Amino acid sequence: MLTMKRSLRIIPLLFGVGCSENGFNWLNKANQEGDEVVTQPQIVVTPDTLDFGVQYYEQPAIERTLQIVNIGSGILEVEQLTITGEGSGAFAFVQPTSDFSLEPQGSLQTTVLFTAFDRAQQAEIIVNSNDEEQPSTTVPLIGSGSIPDLLVTPDPLEWNGLGLGCEADAQLLLLNQGTE
């Protein structure tokens, strides 16, 4: 008598699947198709606005910190940071920045100073990089000064031919138009 044995053969299969914001991707897709694995830098600049508030008369300059982070997988190349705009003279970097690179997950912090010379100043920091999706980032800078501003009326005060050694009375108005 002949007996047959049945056997079940289990063949393990491994599937490489990974998540991304676009759905599931095959982890080894690049290897299967011969594509290059692309690494790209991705810039994040925080905060998105630097608000310095009010600088009061004779108060030292106000400092705020700007942070630049590379959340991508490639090296981020950043050009020298620049401050532009009508009120740019009121803002300055504590240490001027030259071109720099950030490794993936790397960051750089820089301090920006505000010294008021008028009631309200606005400017912006321009951050240019090799981030293909966001090659230029603009960070608005806002600050105001509490500044005394003396108005003298009349200006000039005229004495209408008053001779030397003579006396006369005149009214003079002194008014602080400033915010302090």
PDB file of N, CA, C and O in Angstrom, residues 3 93 139 166:
ATOM      1  N   THR A   3       1.328   5.101   0.618  1.00  0.00           N
ATOM      2  CA  THR A   3       0.728   6.227   1.351  1.00  0.00           C
ATOM      3  C   THR A   3       1.363   7.521   0.840  1.00  0.00           C
ATOM      4  O   THR A   3       2.552   7.605   0.585  1.00  0.00           O
ATOM      5  N   PHE A  93      22.139  92.662  12.692  1.00  0.00           N
ATOM      6  CA  PHE A  93      22.545  91.380  13.255  1.00  0.00           C
ATOM      7  C   PHE A  93      23.629  91.633  14.295  1.00  0.00           C
ATOM      8  O   PHE A  93      24.504  92.477  14.084  1.00  0.00           O
ATOM      9  N   VAL A 139      11.269  87.346   6.261  1.00  0.00           N
ATOM     10  CA  VAL A 139      10.837  87.466   7.650  1.00  0.00           C
ATOM     11  C   VAL A 139      10.618  88.953   7.936  1.00  0.00           C
ATOM     12  O   VAL A 139      11.580  89.723   7.992  1.00  0.00           O
ATOM     13  N   CYS A 166      17.375 146.369  24.283  1.00  0.00           N
ATOM     14  CA  CYS A 166      15.944 146.623  24.485  1.00  0.00           C
ATOM     15  C   CYS A 166      15.269 145.334  24.910  1.00  0.00           C
ATOM     16  O   CYS A 166      15.749 144.230  24.666  1.00  0.00           O
TER      17      CYS A 166
END
